[in-house]
């Protein structure tokens, strides 16, 4: 009955940093935004990618997308993997699917609009875009809709002309909604 309240402590800094906090519990992520989106954060997190000589992998979406960061960097060692992911339920959704409660705390519509424009402007042939978010489970079921996939398809079609593929990732599963409760050495 109390199993869901037990947090396993770890001395492994890689596991701790995967869940965005240092060993003392301080938030250490800058490019996974807990509060509201800002142009400055986007420029800091994605801006230098356009100057890179290596191809760039852009990782966008919510915290479930952020969970793919280490895997993306390991799977694409010849790429510079840049990311700007959002907490608070914000992800790369069409504006009609962004709830007011999410919009108030994250500026999710602005995230979608400005990041989309940034990618369309600075992505170059050979780059790749990863879009990830929780599409399954409980309150996220409404995200897996024809409207959502049409939105992603339209974005991908705009990038097709410059030979930049878009890969859609579902939320990592498990560990579920409280990943820090499942971390182990």
Short mmCIF file of N, CA and C in Angstrom, two decimals:
data_model
loop_
_atom_site.label_atom_id
_atom_site.label_comp_id
_atom_site.label_asym_id
_atom_site.label_seq_id
_atom_site.Cartn_x
_atom_site.Cartn_y
_atom_site.Cartn_z
N UNK A 1 0.81 -1.19 0.00
CA UNK A 1 0.00 0.00 0.00
C UNK A 1 0.85 1.26 0.00
N UNK A 2 2.03 1.23 0.61
CA UNK A 2 2.90 2.39 0.64
C UNK A 2 4.05 2.29 -0.36
N UNK A 3 4.03 1.27 -1.19
CA UNK A 3 5.14 1.05 -2.12
C UNK A 3 5.33 2.22 -3.08
N UNK A 4 4.24 2.89 -3.45
CA UNK A 4 4.38 3.99 -4.40
C UNK A 4 4.97 5.25 -3.77
N UNK A 5 5.20 5.25 -2.47
CA UNK A 5 5.77 6.41 -1.78
C UNK A 5 7.26 6.23 -1.47
N UNK A 6 7.79 5.07 -1.77
CA UNK A 6 9.19 4.78 -1.45
C UNK A 6 10.07 5.25 -2.58
N UNK A 7 10.99 6.12 -2.29
CA UNK A 7 11.96 6.59 -3.29
C UNK A 7 13.29 5.93 -3.00
N UNK A 8 13.82 5.24 -3.97
CA UNK A 8 15.12 4.58 -3.79
C UNK A 8 16.22 5.59 -4.02
N UNK A 9 17.06 5.79 -3.05
CA UNK A 9 18.19 6.71 -3.19
C UNK A 9 19.31 6.00 -3.92
N UNK A 10 20.06 6.72 -4.67
CA UNK A 10 21.15 6.14 -5.44
C UNK A 10 22.38 7.02 -5.31
N UNK A 11 23.52 6.40 -5.32
CA UNK A 11 24.76 7.15 -5.32
C UNK A 11 25.29 7.32 -6.74
N UNK A 12 24.60 6.76 -7.71
CA UNK A 12 25.04 6.82 -9.09
C UNK A 12 24.63 8.16 -9.70
N UNK A 13 25.58 9.07 -9.97
CA UNK A 13 25.21 10.41 -10.47
C UNK A 13 24.58 10.37 -11.85
N UNK A 14 24.88 9.35 -12.66
CA UNK A 14 24.27 9.27 -13.98
C UNK A 14 22.78 9.03 -13.86
N UNK A 15 22.38 8.13 -12.96
CA UNK A 15 20.95 7.88 -12.76
C UNK A 15 20.28 9.12 -12.19
N UNK A 16 20.92 9.75 -11.21
CA UNK A 16 20.33 10.94 -10.63
C UNK A 16 20.16 12.03 -11.68
N UNK A 17 21.17 12.28 -12.49
CA UNK A 17 21.07 13.36 -13.46
C UNK A 17 20.05 13.03 -14.54
N UNK A 18 19.80 11.76 -14.79
CA UNK A 18 18.77 11.39 -15.75
C UNK A 18 17.42 11.94 -15.31
N UNK A 19 17.22 12.05 -14.02
CA UNK A 19 15.93 12.53 -13.52
C UNK A 19 16.02 13.99 -13.07
N UNK A 20 16.98 14.75 -13.62
CA UNK A 20 17.00 16.20 -13.57
C UNK A 20 17.38 16.83 -12.25
N UNK A 21 17.85 16.08 -11.29
CA UNK A 21 18.26 16.64 -10.01
C UNK A 21 19.64 16.12 -9.64
N UNK A 22 20.40 16.92 -8.93
CA UNK A 22 21.69 16.43 -8.45
C UNK A 22 21.48 15.63 -7.17
N UNK A 23 22.57 15.15 -6.59
CA UNK A 23 22.44 14.28 -5.42
C UNK A 23 21.85 14.99 -4.21
N UNK A 24 21.84 16.32 -4.23
CA UNK A 24 21.24 17.09 -3.13
C UNK A 24 19.83 17.55 -3.45
N UNK A 25 19.29 17.11 -4.59
CA UNK A 25 17.92 17.44 -4.95
C UNK A 25 17.75 18.74 -5.70
N UNK A 26 18.85 19.41 -6.06
CA UNK A 26 18.74 20.67 -6.80
C UNK A 26 18.45 20.37 -8.28
N UNK A 27 17.55 21.15 -8.86
CA UNK A 27 17.20 20.99 -10.27
C UNK A 27 18.39 21.42 -11.12
N UNK A 28 18.87 20.54 -12.00
CA UNK A 28 20.08 20.84 -12.76
C UNK A 28 19.85 20.93 -14.26
N UNK A 29 18.65 20.69 -14.70
CA UNK A 29 18.36 20.77 -16.14
C UNK A 29 18.09 22.20 -16.54
N UNK A 30 18.62 22.61 -17.66
CA UNK A 30 18.30 23.92 -18.21
C UNK A 30 17.44 23.76 -19.46
N UNK A 31 17.74 22.75 -20.24
CA UNK A 31 17.05 22.56 -21.52
C UNK A 31 15.82 21.66 -21.39
N UNK A 32 15.51 21.20 -20.19
CA UNK A 32 14.20 20.62 -19.90
C UNK A 32 13.52 21.62 -18.98
N UNK A 33 12.57 22.36 -19.53
CA UNK A 33 11.99 23.51 -18.85
C UNK A 33 10.84 23.09 -17.95
N UNK A 34 10.95 23.42 -16.67
CA UNK A 34 9.86 23.12 -15.73
C UNK A 34 8.79 24.19 -15.73
N UNK A 35 9.16 25.43 -16.02
CA UNK A 35 8.20 26.53 -15.99
C UNK A 35 7.79 26.93 -17.39
N UNK A 36 7.76 28.23 -17.64
CA UNK A 36 7.30 28.73 -18.92
C UNK A 36 8.41 28.81 -19.96
N UNK A 37 8.05 28.57 -21.19
CA UNK A 37 8.96 28.67 -22.32
C UNK A 37 9.49 30.09 -22.45
N UNK A 38 10.76 30.21 -22.89
CA UNK A 38 11.30 31.54 -23.20
C UNK A 38 12.17 31.44 -24.45
N UNK A 39 12.19 32.52 -25.20
CA UNK A 39 13.01 32.62 -26.40
C UNK A 39 14.48 32.43 -26.05
N UNK A 40 14.91 33.00 -24.91
CA UNK A 40 16.31 32.89 -24.49
C UNK A 40 16.71 31.43 -24.27
N UNK A 41 15.86 30.68 -23.61
CA UNK A 41 16.17 29.27 -23.39
C UNK A 41 16.27 28.53 -24.71
N UNK A 42 15.36 28.81 -25.64
CA UNK A 42 15.42 28.16 -26.94
C UNK A 42 16.73 28.49 -27.64
N UNK A 43 17.11 29.76 -27.64
CA UNK A 43 18.37 30.16 -28.28
C UNK A 43 19.56 29.47 -27.63
N UNK A 44 19.56 29.40 -26.29
CA UNK A 44 20.67 28.76 -25.57
C UNK A 44 20.75 27.26 -25.85
N UNK A 45 19.59 26.61 -25.90
CA UNK A 45 19.58 25.15 -26.01
C UNK A 45 19.68 24.65 -27.45
N UNK A 46 19.12 25.36 -28.39
CA UNK A 46 19.12 24.92 -29.78
C UNK A 46 19.99 25.78 -30.69
N UNK A 47 20.30 27.00 -30.27
CA UNK A 47 20.95 27.99 -31.12
C UNK A 47 22.28 27.59 -31.69
N UNK A 48 23.14 26.99 -30.88
CA UNK A 48 24.47 26.66 -31.38
C UNK A 48 24.45 25.49 -32.35
N UNK A 49 23.32 24.81 -32.45
CA UNK A 49 23.23 23.66 -33.35
C UNK A 49 23.42 24.08 -34.80
N UNK A 50 22.94 25.26 -35.15
CA UNK A 50 23.02 25.68 -36.55
C UNK A 50 24.46 25.93 -37.00
N UNK A 51 25.36 26.17 -36.06
CA UNK A 51 26.76 26.44 -36.40
C UNK A 51 27.61 25.16 -36.43
N UNK A 52 27.05 24.05 -35.99
CA UNK A 52 27.80 22.81 -35.89
C UNK A 52 28.10 22.24 -37.28
N UNK A 53 29.30 21.70 -37.43
CA UNK A 53 29.66 21.05 -38.70
C UNK A 53 29.08 19.63 -38.76
N UNK A 54 28.85 19.02 -37.59
CA UNK A 54 28.23 17.71 -37.55
C UNK A 54 26.72 17.86 -37.78
N UNK A 55 26.07 16.82 -38.28
CA UNK A 55 24.61 16.90 -38.36
C UNK A 55 24.03 16.99 -36.95
N UNK A 56 22.83 17.57 -36.86
CA UNK A 56 22.20 17.80 -35.57
C UNK A 56 20.96 16.94 -35.44
N UNK A 57 20.78 16.37 -34.27
CA UNK A 57 19.53 15.72 -33.90
C UNK A 57 18.82 16.65 -32.93
N UNK A 58 17.62 17.06 -33.28
CA UNK A 58 16.82 17.94 -32.42
C UNK A 58 15.81 17.08 -31.67
N UNK A 59 15.84 17.11 -30.35
CA UNK A 59 14.90 16.36 -29.53
C UNK A 59 13.90 17.33 -28.91
N UNK A 60 12.63 17.16 -29.25
CA UNK A 60 11.56 18.05 -28.81
C UNK A 60 10.47 17.25 -28.12
N UNK A 61 9.69 17.91 -27.29
CA UNK A 61 8.55 17.26 -26.66
C UNK A 61 8.49 17.50 -25.17
N UNK A 62 7.94 16.53 -24.45
CA UNK A 62 7.76 16.67 -23.01
C UNK A 62 8.84 15.89 -22.25
N UNK A 63 8.63 15.66 -20.99
CA UNK A 63 9.64 14.98 -20.18
C UNK A 63 9.89 13.55 -20.67
N UNK A 64 8.91 12.93 -21.30
CA UNK A 64 9.12 11.60 -21.86
C UNK A 64 10.11 11.66 -23.01
N UNK A 65 10.07 12.74 -23.79
CA UNK A 65 11.06 12.94 -24.85
C UNK A 65 12.44 13.11 -24.23
N UNK A 66 12.53 13.89 -23.15
CA UNK A 66 13.81 14.12 -22.47
C UNK A 66 14.41 12.79 -22.01
N UNK A 67 13.58 11.84 -21.66
CA UNK A 67 14.08 10.54 -21.21
C UNK A 67 14.84 9.80 -22.31
N UNK A 68 14.67 10.19 -23.56
CA UNK A 68 15.38 9.58 -24.68
C UNK A 68 16.74 10.22 -24.96
N UNK A 69 17.09 11.26 -24.23
CA UNK A 69 18.31 12.02 -24.53
C UNK A 69 19.56 11.14 -24.55
N UNK A 70 19.79 10.38 -23.51
CA UNK A 70 21.00 9.54 -23.44
C UNK A 70 21.00 8.51 -24.57
N UNK A 71 19.84 7.90 -24.83
CA UNK A 71 19.75 6.91 -25.91
C UNK A 71 20.02 7.55 -27.26
N UNK A 72 19.50 8.74 -27.50
CA UNK A 72 19.73 9.43 -28.78
C UNK A 72 21.22 9.74 -28.96
N UNK A 73 21.85 10.20 -27.90
CA UNK A 73 23.28 10.52 -27.99
C UNK A 73 24.11 9.25 -28.22
N UNK A 74 23.72 8.15 -27.62
CA UNK A 74 24.44 6.89 -27.82
C UNK A 74 24.17 6.30 -29.20
N UNK A 75 22.94 6.42 -29.68
CA UNK A 75 22.57 5.82 -30.96
C UNK A 75 23.08 6.63 -32.16
N UNK A 76 23.32 7.92 -31.96
CA UNK A 76 23.76 8.80 -33.05
C UNK A 76 25.04 9.54 -32.64
N UNK A 77 26.14 8.80 -32.47
CA UNK A 77 27.37 9.44 -31.98
C UNK A 77 27.96 10.46 -32.95
N UNK A 78 27.62 10.38 -34.22
CA UNK A 78 28.12 11.34 -35.20
C UNK A 78 27.30 12.62 -35.27
N UNK A 79 26.30 12.73 -34.42
CA UNK A 79 25.39 13.88 -34.40
C UNK A 79 25.62 14.71 -33.14
N UNK A 80 25.36 15.99 -33.26
CA UNK A 80 25.22 16.84 -32.09
C UNK A 80 23.75 16.78 -31.69
N UNK A 81 23.45 16.23 -30.54
CA UNK A 81 22.06 16.12 -30.10
C UNK A 81 21.74 17.33 -29.22
N UNK A 82 20.82 18.15 -29.71
CA UNK A 82 20.35 19.32 -28.98
C UNK A 82 18.90 19.07 -28.59
N UNK A 83 18.51 19.59 -27.44
CA UNK A 83 17.14 19.35 -27.02
C UNK A 83 16.57 20.55 -26.30
N UNK A 84 15.27 20.68 -26.42
CA UNK A 84 14.49 21.62 -25.63
C UNK A 84 13.16 20.94 -25.38
N UNK A 85 13.03 20.40 -24.19
CA UNK A 85 11.82 19.68 -23.82
C UNK A 85 11.13 20.43 -22.69
N UNK A 86 9.85 20.16 -22.53
CA UNK A 86 9.02 20.92 -21.59
C UNK A 86 8.37 20.01 -20.56
N UNK A 87 8.27 20.50 -19.34
CA UNK A 87 7.50 19.84 -18.30
C UNK A 87 6.08 20.38 -18.28
N UNK A 88 5.34 19.97 -17.29
CA UNK A 88 4.00 20.51 -17.08
C UNK A 88 2.97 20.08 -18.10
N UNK A 89 3.22 18.99 -18.80
CA UNK A 89 2.25 18.49 -19.77
C UNK A 89 2.35 19.12 -21.14
N UNK A 90 3.33 20.00 -21.34
CA UNK A 90 3.50 20.65 -22.65
C UNK A 90 4.30 19.75 -23.56
N UNK A 91 3.87 19.64 -24.79
CA UNK A 91 4.59 18.87 -25.78
C UNK A 91 4.33 19.46 -27.15
N UNK A 92 4.77 18.80 -28.19
CA UNK A 92 4.66 19.33 -29.55
C UNK A 92 3.27 19.02 -30.12
N UNK A 93 2.26 19.69 -29.58
CA UNK A 93 0.86 19.47 -29.94
C UNK A 93 0.34 20.60 -30.83
N UNK A 94 -0.70 20.33 -31.61
CA UNK A 94 -1.39 21.44 -32.26
C UNK A 94 -2.02 22.33 -31.19
N UNK A 95 -2.10 23.62 -31.44
CA UNK A 95 -2.60 24.55 -30.41
C UNK A 95 -4.01 24.20 -29.95
N UNK A 96 -4.82 23.62 -30.82
CA UNK A 96 -6.19 23.27 -30.43
C UNK A 96 -6.24 22.15 -29.39
N UNK A 97 -5.13 21.44 -29.19
CA UNK A 97 -5.09 20.35 -28.21
C UNK A 97 -4.39 20.75 -26.90
N UNK A 98 -3.96 21.98 -26.80
CA UNK A 98 -3.26 22.42 -25.59
C UNK A 98 -4.29 22.97 -24.61
N UNK A 99 -4.39 22.33 -23.46
CA UNK A 99 -5.36 22.74 -22.45
C UNK A 99 -4.95 24.06 -21.81
N UNK A 100 -5.94 24.84 -21.40
CA UNK A 100 -5.67 26.14 -20.77
C UNK A 100 -4.78 26.00 -19.54
N UNK A 101 -4.98 24.95 -18.76
CA UNK A 101 -4.17 24.76 -17.55
C UNK A 101 -2.69 24.55 -17.88
N UNK A 102 -2.41 23.89 -18.99
CA UNK A 102 -1.03 23.69 -19.44
C UNK A 102 -0.48 25.01 -19.99
N UNK A 103 -1.28 25.69 -20.77
CA UNK A 103 -0.85 26.95 -21.40
C UNK A 103 -0.47 27.99 -20.35
N UNK A 104 -1.22 28.08 -19.28
CA UNK A 104 -0.98 29.11 -18.26
C UNK A 104 0.39 28.93 -17.60
N UNK A 105 0.81 27.71 -17.39
CA UNK A 105 2.07 27.50 -16.66
C UNK A 105 3.28 27.32 -17.57
N UNK A 106 3.07 26.96 -18.84
CA UNK A 106 4.22 26.62 -19.69
C UNK A 106 4.40 27.49 -20.93
N UNK A 107 3.39 28.24 -21.33
CA UNK A 107 3.41 28.94 -22.62
C UNK A 107 3.66 27.93 -23.75
N UNK A 108 2.90 26.86 -23.70
CA UNK A 108 3.10 25.73 -24.62
C UNK A 108 2.88 26.12 -26.08
N UNK A 109 1.89 26.96 -26.35
CA UNK A 109 1.64 27.38 -27.74
C UNK A 109 2.85 28.11 -28.30
N UNK A 110 3.46 28.96 -27.47
CA UNK A 110 4.64 29.69 -27.91
C UNK A 110 5.81 28.73 -28.15
N UNK A 111 5.96 27.73 -27.27
CA UNK A 111 6.99 26.70 -27.46
C UNK A 111 6.83 26.04 -28.82
N UNK A 112 5.62 25.58 -29.10
CA UNK A 112 5.36 24.90 -30.37
C UNK A 112 5.64 25.79 -31.57
N UNK A 113 5.14 27.01 -31.52
CA UNK A 113 5.28 27.92 -32.65
C UNK A 113 6.75 28.29 -32.89
N UNK A 114 7.43 28.73 -31.84
CA UNK A 114 8.80 29.24 -32.01
C UNK A 114 9.81 28.13 -32.27
N UNK A 115 9.65 27.00 -31.61
CA UNK A 115 10.57 25.89 -31.86
C UNK A 115 10.35 25.35 -33.28
N UNK A 116 9.09 25.26 -33.70
CA UNK A 116 8.82 24.82 -35.07
C UNK A 116 9.46 25.74 -36.09
N UNK A 117 9.34 27.06 -35.89
CA UNK A 117 9.95 28.03 -36.80
C UNK A 117 11.48 27.92 -36.77
N UNK A 118 12.02 27.74 -35.57
CA UNK A 118 13.48 27.62 -35.44
C UNK A 118 13.99 26.42 -36.24
N UNK A 119 13.34 25.29 -36.09
CA UNK A 119 13.76 24.06 -36.79
C UNK A 119 13.65 24.27 -38.30
N UNK A 120 12.54 24.83 -38.75
CA UNK A 120 12.36 25.06 -40.18
C UNK A 120 13.41 26.01 -40.74
N UNK A 121 13.86 26.96 -39.94
CA UNK A 121 14.84 27.94 -40.40
C UNK A 121 16.27 27.40 -40.36
N UNK A 122 16.63 26.66 -39.32
CA UNK A 122 18.03 26.30 -39.12
C UNK A 122 18.39 24.84 -39.40
N UNK A 123 17.42 23.95 -39.50
CA UNK A 123 17.76 22.55 -39.80
C UNK A 123 18.35 22.48 -41.20
N UNK A 124 19.32 21.59 -41.34
CA UNK A 124 20.00 21.45 -42.64
C UNK A 124 19.92 19.99 -43.09
N UNK A 125 20.12 19.75 -44.38
CA UNK A 125 20.05 18.37 -44.87
C UNK A 125 20.95 17.44 -44.04
N UNK A 126 20.41 16.31 -43.67
CA UNK A 126 21.15 15.35 -42.85
C UNK A 126 20.82 15.43 -41.38
N UNK A 127 20.19 16.53 -40.93
CA UNK A 127 19.75 16.63 -39.55
C UNK A 127 18.54 15.70 -39.35
N UNK A 128 18.15 15.52 -38.13
CA UNK A 128 16.98 14.70 -37.81
C UNK A 128 16.25 15.33 -36.64
N UNK A 129 14.91 15.22 -36.63
CA UNK A 129 14.10 15.75 -35.54
C UNK A 129 13.41 14.58 -34.86
N UNK A 130 13.57 14.50 -33.55
CA UNK A 130 12.86 13.52 -32.73
C UNK A 130 11.79 14.27 -31.95
N UNK A 131 10.55 13.81 -32.04
CA UNK A 131 9.46 14.39 -31.28
C UNK A 131 8.90 13.30 -30.38
N UNK A 132 8.98 13.52 -29.08
CA UNK A 132 8.51 12.51 -28.14
C UNK A 132 7.60 13.10 -27.09
N UNK A 133 6.66 12.30 -26.65
CA UNK A 133 5.75 12.65 -25.57
C UNK A 133 4.95 11.43 -25.18
N UNK A 134 4.31 11.53 -24.03
CA UNK A 134 3.44 10.45 -23.60
C UNK A 134 2.20 10.46 -24.49
N UNK A 135 2.03 9.41 -25.26
CA UNK A 135 0.83 9.28 -26.08
C UNK A 135 -0.12 8.24 -25.50
N UNK A 136 0.38 7.42 -24.58
CA UNK A 136 -0.47 6.36 -24.04
C UNK A 136 -0.61 6.52 -22.54
N UNK A 137 -1.63 5.93 -22.01
CA UNK A 137 -1.82 5.87 -20.57
C UNK A 137 -2.66 7.00 -20.03
N UNK A 138 -3.65 6.65 -19.26
CA UNK A 138 -4.50 7.55 -18.48
C UNK A 138 -4.87 8.83 -19.21
N UNK A 139 -4.48 9.99 -18.66
CA UNK A 139 -4.93 11.27 -19.20
C UNK A 139 -4.25 11.66 -20.50
N UNK A 140 -3.30 10.86 -20.98
CA UNK A 140 -2.63 11.22 -22.22
C UNK A 140 -3.24 10.52 -23.44
N UNK A 141 -4.23 9.68 -23.23
CA UNK A 141 -4.83 8.96 -24.35
C UNK A 141 -5.36 9.90 -25.42
N UNK A 142 -5.86 11.06 -25.01
CA UNK A 142 -6.43 11.97 -26.00
C UNK A 142 -5.39 12.54 -26.95
N UNK A 143 -4.11 12.36 -26.66
CA UNK A 143 -3.07 12.86 -27.56
C UNK A 143 -2.90 11.98 -28.80
N UNK A 144 -3.20 10.75 -28.70
CA UNK A 144 -3.02 9.84 -29.83
C UNK A 144 -4.27 9.92 -30.71
N UNK A 145 -4.39 11.02 -31.45
CA UNK A 145 -5.58 11.28 -32.26
C UNK A 145 -5.18 11.62 -33.69
N UNK A 146 -6.12 11.50 -34.62
CA UNK A 146 -5.82 11.92 -35.99
C UNK A 146 -5.37 13.38 -36.08
N UNK A 147 -5.94 14.25 -35.26
CA UNK A 147 -5.54 15.67 -35.26
C UNK A 147 -4.07 15.82 -34.89
N UNK A 148 -3.63 15.09 -33.87
CA UNK A 148 -2.23 15.15 -33.45
C UNK A 148 -1.31 14.67 -34.58
N UNK A 149 -1.63 13.51 -35.15
CA UNK A 149 -0.76 12.95 -36.19
C UNK A 149 -0.79 13.80 -37.47
N UNK A 150 -1.89 14.46 -37.76
CA UNK A 150 -1.93 15.39 -38.90
C UNK A 150 -1.01 16.58 -38.66
N UNK A 151 -0.97 17.05 -37.41
CA UNK A 151 -0.08 18.16 -37.03
C UNK A 151 1.38 17.76 -37.24
N UNK A 152 1.75 16.58 -36.78
CA UNK A 152 3.13 16.10 -36.92
C UNK A 152 3.45 15.87 -38.40
N UNK A 153 2.50 15.31 -39.13
CA UNK A 153 2.72 15.05 -40.56
C UNK A 153 2.93 16.36 -41.33
N UNK A 154 2.16 17.39 -41.01
CA UNK A 154 2.32 18.69 -41.68
C UNK A 154 3.70 19.27 -41.38
N UNK A 155 4.15 19.16 -40.13
CA UNK A 155 5.49 19.64 -39.76
C UNK A 155 6.56 18.85 -40.51
N UNK A 156 6.41 17.52 -40.55
CA UNK A 156 7.38 16.67 -41.25
C UNK A 156 7.41 16.97 -42.75
N UNK A 157 6.26 17.24 -43.34
CA UNK A 157 6.21 17.55 -44.77
C UNK A 157 6.95 18.84 -45.09
N UNK A 158 6.91 19.82 -44.17
CA UNK A 158 7.64 21.07 -44.39
C UNK A 158 9.15 20.84 -44.33
N UNK A 159 9.58 19.82 -43.60
CA UNK A 159 11.01 19.52 -43.49
C UNK A 159 11.49 18.55 -44.56
N UNK A 160 10.57 17.85 -45.18
CA UNK A 160 10.94 16.85 -46.18
C UNK A 160 11.72 17.47 -47.33
N UNK A 161 11.35 18.69 -47.71
CA UNK A 161 12.02 19.37 -48.82
C UNK A 161 13.50 19.62 -48.58
N UNK A 162 13.90 19.72 -47.32
CA UNK A 162 15.33 19.91 -47.03
C UNK A 162 15.97 18.62 -46.49
N UNK A 163 15.28 17.51 -46.69
CA UNK A 163 15.79 16.19 -46.32
C UNK A 163 16.11 16.07 -44.83
N UNK A 164 15.15 16.50 -44.00
CA UNK A 164 15.27 16.36 -42.55
C UNK A 164 14.10 15.48 -42.09
N UNK A 165 14.37 14.23 -41.73
CA UNK A 165 13.29 13.34 -41.30
C UNK A 165 12.83 13.67 -39.88
N UNK A 166 11.59 13.30 -39.59
CA UNK A 166 10.99 13.47 -38.27
C UNK A 166 10.65 12.09 -37.74
N UNK A 167 11.10 11.80 -36.53
CA UNK A 167 10.84 10.52 -35.87
C UNK A 167 9.96 10.79 -34.67
N UNK A 168 8.82 10.09 -34.57
CA UNK A 168 7.91 10.25 -33.44
C UNK A 168 8.19 9.14 -32.44
N UNK A 169 8.39 9.55 -31.17
CA UNK A 169 8.65 8.61 -30.09
C UNK A 169 7.50 8.67 -29.10
N UNK A 170 7.01 7.52 -28.71
CA UNK A 170 6.00 7.48 -27.65
C UNK A 170 6.72 7.64 -26.32
N UNK A 171 5.98 7.89 -25.28
CA UNK A 171 6.57 8.02 -23.95
C UNK A 171 7.31 6.77 -23.56
N UNK A 172 8.40 6.96 -22.84
CA UNK A 172 9.16 5.81 -22.35
C UNK A 172 8.29 5.02 -21.39
N UNK A 173 8.40 3.70 -21.43
CA UNK A 173 7.53 2.86 -20.62
C UNK A 173 8.23 1.56 -20.30
N UNK A 174 8.25 1.10 -19.02
CA UNK A 174 8.04 1.93 -17.86
C UNK A 174 9.15 2.94 -17.73
N UNK A 175 9.25 3.76 -16.77
CA UNK A 175 8.78 3.65 -15.40
C UNK A 175 7.47 4.34 -15.08
N UNK A 176 6.87 5.08 -15.97
CA UNK A 176 5.58 5.66 -15.62
C UNK A 176 5.70 7.08 -15.14
N UNK A 177 4.72 7.51 -14.37
CA UNK A 177 4.60 8.93 -14.03
C UNK A 177 5.61 9.41 -12.99
N UNK A 178 6.16 8.52 -12.16
CA UNK A 178 7.13 8.92 -11.14
C UNK A 178 8.40 8.12 -11.31
N UNK A 179 9.23 8.45 -12.32
CA UNK A 179 10.40 7.63 -12.62
C UNK A 179 11.40 7.55 -11.49
N UNK A 180 11.48 8.61 -10.67
CA UNK A 180 12.44 8.57 -9.58
C UNK A 180 12.11 7.48 -8.55
N UNK A 181 10.87 7.02 -8.54
CA UNK A 181 10.50 5.96 -7.61
C UNK A 181 10.99 4.60 -8.09
N UNK A 182 11.38 4.50 -9.35
CA UNK A 182 11.80 3.22 -9.92
C UNK A 182 13.29 3.14 -10.19
N UNK A 183 14.02 4.22 -9.95
CA UNK A 183 15.46 4.21 -10.22
C UNK A 183 16.15 3.21 -9.32
N UNK A 184 17.06 2.48 -9.91
CA UNK A 184 17.86 1.56 -9.12
C UNK A 184 19.26 1.53 -9.69
N UNK A 185 20.19 1.06 -8.90
CA UNK A 185 21.57 0.97 -9.37
C UNK A 185 21.63 0.06 -10.58
#
